[in-house]
mmCIF file of C-alpha atoms in Angstrom:
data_model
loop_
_atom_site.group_PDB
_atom_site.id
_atom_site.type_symbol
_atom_site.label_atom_id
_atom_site.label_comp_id
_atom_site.label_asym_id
_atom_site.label_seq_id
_atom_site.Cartn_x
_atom_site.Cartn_y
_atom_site.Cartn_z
ATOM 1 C CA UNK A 1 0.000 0.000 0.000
ATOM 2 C CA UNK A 2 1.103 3.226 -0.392
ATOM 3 C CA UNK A 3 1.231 6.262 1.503
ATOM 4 C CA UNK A 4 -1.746 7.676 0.248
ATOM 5 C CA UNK A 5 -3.871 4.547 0.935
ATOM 6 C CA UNK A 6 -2.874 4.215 3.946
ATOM 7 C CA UNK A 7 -3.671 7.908 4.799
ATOM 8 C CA UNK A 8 -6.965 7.421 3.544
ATOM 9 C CA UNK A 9 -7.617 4.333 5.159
ATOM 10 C CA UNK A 10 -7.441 6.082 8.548
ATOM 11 C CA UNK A 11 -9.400 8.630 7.636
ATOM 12 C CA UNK A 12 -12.157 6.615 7.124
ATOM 13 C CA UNK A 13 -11.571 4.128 9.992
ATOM 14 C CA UNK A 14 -11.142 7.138 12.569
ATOM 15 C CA UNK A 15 -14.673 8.690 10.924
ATOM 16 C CA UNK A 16 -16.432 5.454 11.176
ATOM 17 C CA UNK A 17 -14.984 5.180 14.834
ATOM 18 C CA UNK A 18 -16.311 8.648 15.626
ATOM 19 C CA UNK A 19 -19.363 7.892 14.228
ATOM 20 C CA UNK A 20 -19.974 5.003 16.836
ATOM 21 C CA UNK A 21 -19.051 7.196 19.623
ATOM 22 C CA UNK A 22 -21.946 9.412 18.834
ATOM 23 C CA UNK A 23 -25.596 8.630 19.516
ATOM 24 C CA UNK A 24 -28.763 9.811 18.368
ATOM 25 C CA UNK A 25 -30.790 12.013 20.471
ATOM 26 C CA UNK A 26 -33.365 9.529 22.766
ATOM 27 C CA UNK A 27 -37.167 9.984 22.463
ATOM 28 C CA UNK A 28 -39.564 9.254 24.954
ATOM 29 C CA UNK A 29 -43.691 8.499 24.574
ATOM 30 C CA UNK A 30 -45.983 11.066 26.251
ATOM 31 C CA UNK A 31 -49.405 10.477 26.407
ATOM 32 C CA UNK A 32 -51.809 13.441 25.159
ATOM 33 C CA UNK A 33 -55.003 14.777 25.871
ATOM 34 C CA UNK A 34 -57.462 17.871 24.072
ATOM 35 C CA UNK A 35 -60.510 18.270 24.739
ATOM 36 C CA UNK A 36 -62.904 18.315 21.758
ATOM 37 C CA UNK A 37 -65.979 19.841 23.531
ATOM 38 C CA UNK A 38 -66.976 20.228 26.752
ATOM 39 C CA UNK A 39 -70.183 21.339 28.978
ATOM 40 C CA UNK A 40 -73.777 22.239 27.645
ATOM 41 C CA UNK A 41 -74.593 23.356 23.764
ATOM 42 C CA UNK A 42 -78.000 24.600 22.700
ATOM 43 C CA UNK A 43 -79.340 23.098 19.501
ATOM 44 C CA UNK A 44 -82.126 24.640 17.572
ATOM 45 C CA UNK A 45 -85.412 22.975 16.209
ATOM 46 C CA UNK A 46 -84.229 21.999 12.666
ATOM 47 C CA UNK A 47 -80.498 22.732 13.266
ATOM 48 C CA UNK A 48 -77.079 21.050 14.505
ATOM 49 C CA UNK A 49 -73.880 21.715 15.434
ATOM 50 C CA UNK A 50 -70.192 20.030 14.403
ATOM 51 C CA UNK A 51 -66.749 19.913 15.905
ATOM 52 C CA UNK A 52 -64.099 19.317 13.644
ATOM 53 C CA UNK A 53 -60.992 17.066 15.114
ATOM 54 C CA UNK A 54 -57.945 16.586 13.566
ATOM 55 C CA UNK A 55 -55.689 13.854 13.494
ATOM 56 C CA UNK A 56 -52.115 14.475 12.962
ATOM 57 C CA UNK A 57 -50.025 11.970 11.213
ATOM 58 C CA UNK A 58 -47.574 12.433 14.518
ATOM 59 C CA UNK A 59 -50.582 11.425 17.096
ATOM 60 C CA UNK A 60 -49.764 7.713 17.602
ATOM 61 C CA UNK A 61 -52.945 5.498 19.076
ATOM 62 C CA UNK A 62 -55.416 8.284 18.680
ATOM 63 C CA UNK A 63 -58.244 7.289 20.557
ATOM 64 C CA UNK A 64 -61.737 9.628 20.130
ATOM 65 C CA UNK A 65 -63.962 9.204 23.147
ATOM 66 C CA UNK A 66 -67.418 10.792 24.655
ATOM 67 C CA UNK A 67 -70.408 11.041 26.103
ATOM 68 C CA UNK A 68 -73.758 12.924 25.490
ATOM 69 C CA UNK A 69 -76.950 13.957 27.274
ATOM 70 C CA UNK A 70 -79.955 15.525 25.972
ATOM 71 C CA UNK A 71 -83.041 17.539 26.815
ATOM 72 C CA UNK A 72 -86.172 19.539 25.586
ATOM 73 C CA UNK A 73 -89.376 18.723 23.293
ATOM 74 C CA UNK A 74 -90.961 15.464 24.325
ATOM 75 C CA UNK A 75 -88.306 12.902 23.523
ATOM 76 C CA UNK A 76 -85.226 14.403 25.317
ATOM 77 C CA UNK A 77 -83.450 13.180 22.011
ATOM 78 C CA UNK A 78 -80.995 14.155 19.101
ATOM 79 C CA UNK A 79 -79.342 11.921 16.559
ATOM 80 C CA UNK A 80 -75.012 12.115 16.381
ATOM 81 C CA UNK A 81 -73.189 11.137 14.648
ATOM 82 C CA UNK A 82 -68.505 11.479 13.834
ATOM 83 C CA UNK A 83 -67.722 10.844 9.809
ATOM 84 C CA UNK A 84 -65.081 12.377 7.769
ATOM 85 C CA UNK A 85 -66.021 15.783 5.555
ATOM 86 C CA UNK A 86 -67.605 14.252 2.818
ATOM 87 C CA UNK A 87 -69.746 11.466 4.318
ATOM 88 C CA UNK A 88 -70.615 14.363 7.483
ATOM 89 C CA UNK A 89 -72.006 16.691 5.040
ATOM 90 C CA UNK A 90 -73.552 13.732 3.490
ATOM 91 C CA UNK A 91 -74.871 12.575 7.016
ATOM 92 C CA UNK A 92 -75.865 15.937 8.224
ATOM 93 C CA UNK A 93 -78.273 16.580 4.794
ATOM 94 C CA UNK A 94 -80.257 13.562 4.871
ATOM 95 C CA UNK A 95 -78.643 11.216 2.231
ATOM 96 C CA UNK A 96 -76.951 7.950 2.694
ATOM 97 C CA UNK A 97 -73.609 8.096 4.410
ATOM 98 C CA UNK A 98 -70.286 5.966 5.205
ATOM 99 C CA UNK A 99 -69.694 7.348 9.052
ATOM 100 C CA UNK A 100 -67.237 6.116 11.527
ATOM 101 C CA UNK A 101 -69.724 5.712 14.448
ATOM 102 C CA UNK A 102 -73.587 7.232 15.133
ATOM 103 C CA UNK A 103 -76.349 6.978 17.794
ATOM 104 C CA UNK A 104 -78.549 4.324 16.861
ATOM 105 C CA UNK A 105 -81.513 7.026 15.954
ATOM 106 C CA UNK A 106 -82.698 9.143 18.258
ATOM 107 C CA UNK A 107 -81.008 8.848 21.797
ATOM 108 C CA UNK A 108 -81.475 10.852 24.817
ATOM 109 C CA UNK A 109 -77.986 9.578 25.957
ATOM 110 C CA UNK A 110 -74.836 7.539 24.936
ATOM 111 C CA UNK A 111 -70.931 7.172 24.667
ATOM 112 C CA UNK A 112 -68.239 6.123 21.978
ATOM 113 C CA UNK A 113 -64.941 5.175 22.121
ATOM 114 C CA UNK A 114 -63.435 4.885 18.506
ATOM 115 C CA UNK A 115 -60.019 4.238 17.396
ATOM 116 C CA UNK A 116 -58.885 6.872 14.409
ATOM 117 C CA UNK A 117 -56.319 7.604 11.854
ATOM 118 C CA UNK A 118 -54.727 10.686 10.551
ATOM 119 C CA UNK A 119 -57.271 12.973 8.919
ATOM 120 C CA UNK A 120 -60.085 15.443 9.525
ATOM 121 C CA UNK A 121 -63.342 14.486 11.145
ATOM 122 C CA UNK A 122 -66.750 16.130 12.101
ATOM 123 C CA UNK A 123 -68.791 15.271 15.200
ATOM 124 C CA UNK A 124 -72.336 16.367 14.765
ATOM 125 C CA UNK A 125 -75.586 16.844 16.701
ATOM 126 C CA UNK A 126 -78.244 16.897 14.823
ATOM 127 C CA UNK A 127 -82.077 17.897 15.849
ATOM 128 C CA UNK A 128 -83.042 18.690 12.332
ATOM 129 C CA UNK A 129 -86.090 16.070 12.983
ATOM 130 C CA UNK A 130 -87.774 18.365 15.578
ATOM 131 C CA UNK A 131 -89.354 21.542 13.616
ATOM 132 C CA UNK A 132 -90.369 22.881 17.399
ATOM 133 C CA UNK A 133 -88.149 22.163 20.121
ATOM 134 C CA UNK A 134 -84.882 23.026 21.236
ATOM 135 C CA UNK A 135 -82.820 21.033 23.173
ATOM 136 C CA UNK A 136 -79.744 20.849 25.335
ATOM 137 C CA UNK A 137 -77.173 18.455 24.997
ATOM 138 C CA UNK A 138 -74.605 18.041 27.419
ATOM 139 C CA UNK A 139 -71.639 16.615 25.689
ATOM 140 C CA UNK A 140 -68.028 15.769 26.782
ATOM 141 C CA UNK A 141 -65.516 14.527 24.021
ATOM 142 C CA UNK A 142 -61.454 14.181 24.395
ATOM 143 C CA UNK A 143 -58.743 13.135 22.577
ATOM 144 C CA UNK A 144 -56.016 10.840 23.692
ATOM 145 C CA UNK A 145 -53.476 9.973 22.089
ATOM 146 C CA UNK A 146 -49.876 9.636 22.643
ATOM 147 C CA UNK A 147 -46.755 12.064 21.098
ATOM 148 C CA UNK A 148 -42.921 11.047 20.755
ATOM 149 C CA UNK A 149 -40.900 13.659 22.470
ATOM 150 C CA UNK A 150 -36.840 14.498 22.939
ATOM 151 C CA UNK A 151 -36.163 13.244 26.650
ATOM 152 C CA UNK A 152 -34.040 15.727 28.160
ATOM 153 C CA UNK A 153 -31.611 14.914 30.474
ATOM 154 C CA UNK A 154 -29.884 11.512 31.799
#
């Protein structure tokens, strides 16, 4: 071998060496939690409401869950329902939808719990069947999910 070889040789052994000394920065799993809605809404005869949620690519085991509890007119009742855009705006008008969960008809109260991947989605309450009363829906919806993070120190 010549010189040069040589040379070069430990070059690239002393680089690789001092690449092994160095490690990459260490992550650690947090969990997460947002609230999506909390406390008492008003929904009008004929109207509804929506929350839009958003799933980041980043959340990891995103998990959507909630309860509801209406009142007013003489079923104490709404309809619910959590879709993406397209099949909520489908749900929300009337025509036949592809939605990730929703009450079973009319319910004066009930809960969910649904696994979800990255993307938007719309939870709605609907009392568009009532064309008189209002009602009050007492709702509480998080999101938990959990979020690599740089772990400092150690």
């Amino acid at each position: 071998m010549d010189r040069l070889s040589v040379v070069s040789w430990v070059l690239v052994l002393g680089g690789i060496m001092v690449g092994c000394g160095t490690s990459s920065p260490r992550t650690r799993i947090v969990p997460k939690s947002q609230k999506v809605v909390t406390g008492e809404v008003d929904v009008a005869a004929g109207q509804a409401v929506n929350y839009r949620i958003e799933i980041q690519p980043e959340m990891l085991e995103p998990t959507l869950t909630g309860t509801f509890n209406a009142r007013g007119g003489t079923g104490n009742d709404i309809t619910a329902a959590i879709a993406d855009d397209t099949n909520y705006t489908n749900w929300i008008n009337g025509h036949q939808a592809e939605v990730i969960w929703k009450a079973a008809g009319q319910q004066t109260a009930g809960r969910f719990e649904l696994k979800l991947q990255p993307g938007i989605y719309f939870l709605g309450i609907s009392n568009k069947f009532s064309t008189v009363s209002d009602k009050k829906v007492e709702l509480d919806v998080n999101l938990k999910y959990q979020q690599k993070e740089a772990a400092t120190g150690g």
